Amino acid sequence: RFDSPNPPLLIAARRAIRRAVLLEDAAAMYAENPTAGDYFTPTGGADLDEDEVRSGIRSWIAARKKRSTGYVPSSLEYHTVQAPNPAELQLVGLQQRASLDIANAIGVDPEDLGISTTSRTYQNATDRRQDRVNDVLSGYMRAITDRLSMPDVTRRGYRAYFDLDDYMRADPTTRWQVNQAAIAMGATDVAEIRERENWVERPA
């Protein structure tokens, strides 16, 4: 059993998740038929055959689904309902806001979800990975390593840990600068650096 340090996502972000689902349904509805509230009435109040009316409306709906112009029989009068369009409802902005709330609940960087943030300072790839570990993954990693390090799993004197060397690996330029400084102060040598970089051994 691994105890999470965070509250359940479906509880902590339940309102944002429900709002995201409703907004997705609304966007799908407007994509399929943006004027779903339109209706027909008999012309002049005449009593029409019900089967004929149903057949005419079905033909009109089929044409609308094909993005074509539907034919309205002379016995029917077509009425439109002025419903707000997606731009007026600000669906895109509301969807981004729901995604931002969910990202904040998880701890994920909003830009990882395609949400632009204007307050970001410059970060390289290594800085972003470090932030992801510190802000998102560290709690789960700690829960896993603490449990696997218990004596019923791991022998006494041993502990489990995550090897993040490859994930946090800096770019080649930065690594060479660090290696050069380490050689200058006598902390390492070329052979150790070649081993750390997983290079093949030089022939004699």
mmCIF file of N, CA, C and O in Angstrom, residues 44 51 79 82 134 166 176 182:
data_model
loop_
_atom_site.group_PDB
_atom_site.id
_atom_site.type_symbol
_atom_site.label_atom_id
_atom_site.label_comp_id
_atom_site.label_asym_id
_atom_site.label_seq_id
_atom_site.Cartn_x
_atom_site.Cartn_y
_atom_site.Cartn_z
ATOM 1 N N GLY A 44 -50.544 29.680 -41.619
ATOM 2 C CA GLY A 44 -51.934 30.072 -41.529
ATOM 3 C C GLY A 44 -52.739 29.277 -40.534
ATOM 4 O O GLY A 44 -53.976 29.340 -40.544
ATOM 5 N N ASP A 51 -47.936 12.737 -40.402
ATOM 6 C CA ASP A 51 -46.873 11.993 -41.063
ATOM 7 C C ASP A 51 -46.151 12.855 -42.092
ATOM 8 O O ASP A 51 -44.917 12.779 -42.237
ATOM 9 N N HIS A 79 -39.056 29.090 -37.945
ATOM 10 C CA HIS A 79 -38.753 30.143 -36.977
ATOM 11 C C HIS A 79 -37.370 29.884 -36.384
ATOM 12 O O HIS A 79 -37.049 28.747 -36.019
ATOM 13 N N GLN A 82 -32.776 33.150 -31.525
ATOM 14 C CA GLN A 82 -31.501 33.852 -31.392
ATOM 15 C C GLN A 82 -30.768 33.346 -30.150
ATOM 16 O O GLN A 82 -30.924 33.875 -29.054
ATOM 17 N N ASN A 134 10.048 18.642 -8.334
ATOM 18 C CA ASN A 134 9.774 19.264 -7.037
ATOM 19 C C ASN A 134 8.290 19.523 -6.826
ATOM 20 O O ASN A 134 7.774 19.334 -5.711
ATOM 21 N N ASP A 166 19.789 10.571 -15.432
ATOM 22 C CA ASP A 166 19.509 10.729 -16.862
ATOM 23 C C ASP A 166 18.417 11.763 -17.101
ATOM 24 O O ASP A 166 18.472 12.537 -18.056
ATOM 25 N N TRP A 176 30.183 19.887 -19.974
ATOM 26 C CA TRP A 176 31.618 20.079 -20.199
ATOM 27 C C TRP A 176 32.180 21.172 -19.301
ATOM 28 O O TRP A 176 33.300 21.062 -18.801
ATOM 29 N N ALA A 182 35.588 20.562 -12.436
ATOM 30 C CA ALA A 182 35.890 19.474 -11.514
ATOM 31 C C ALA A 182 37.315 18.960 -11.706
ATOM 32 O O ALA A 182 38.005 18.627 -10.722
#
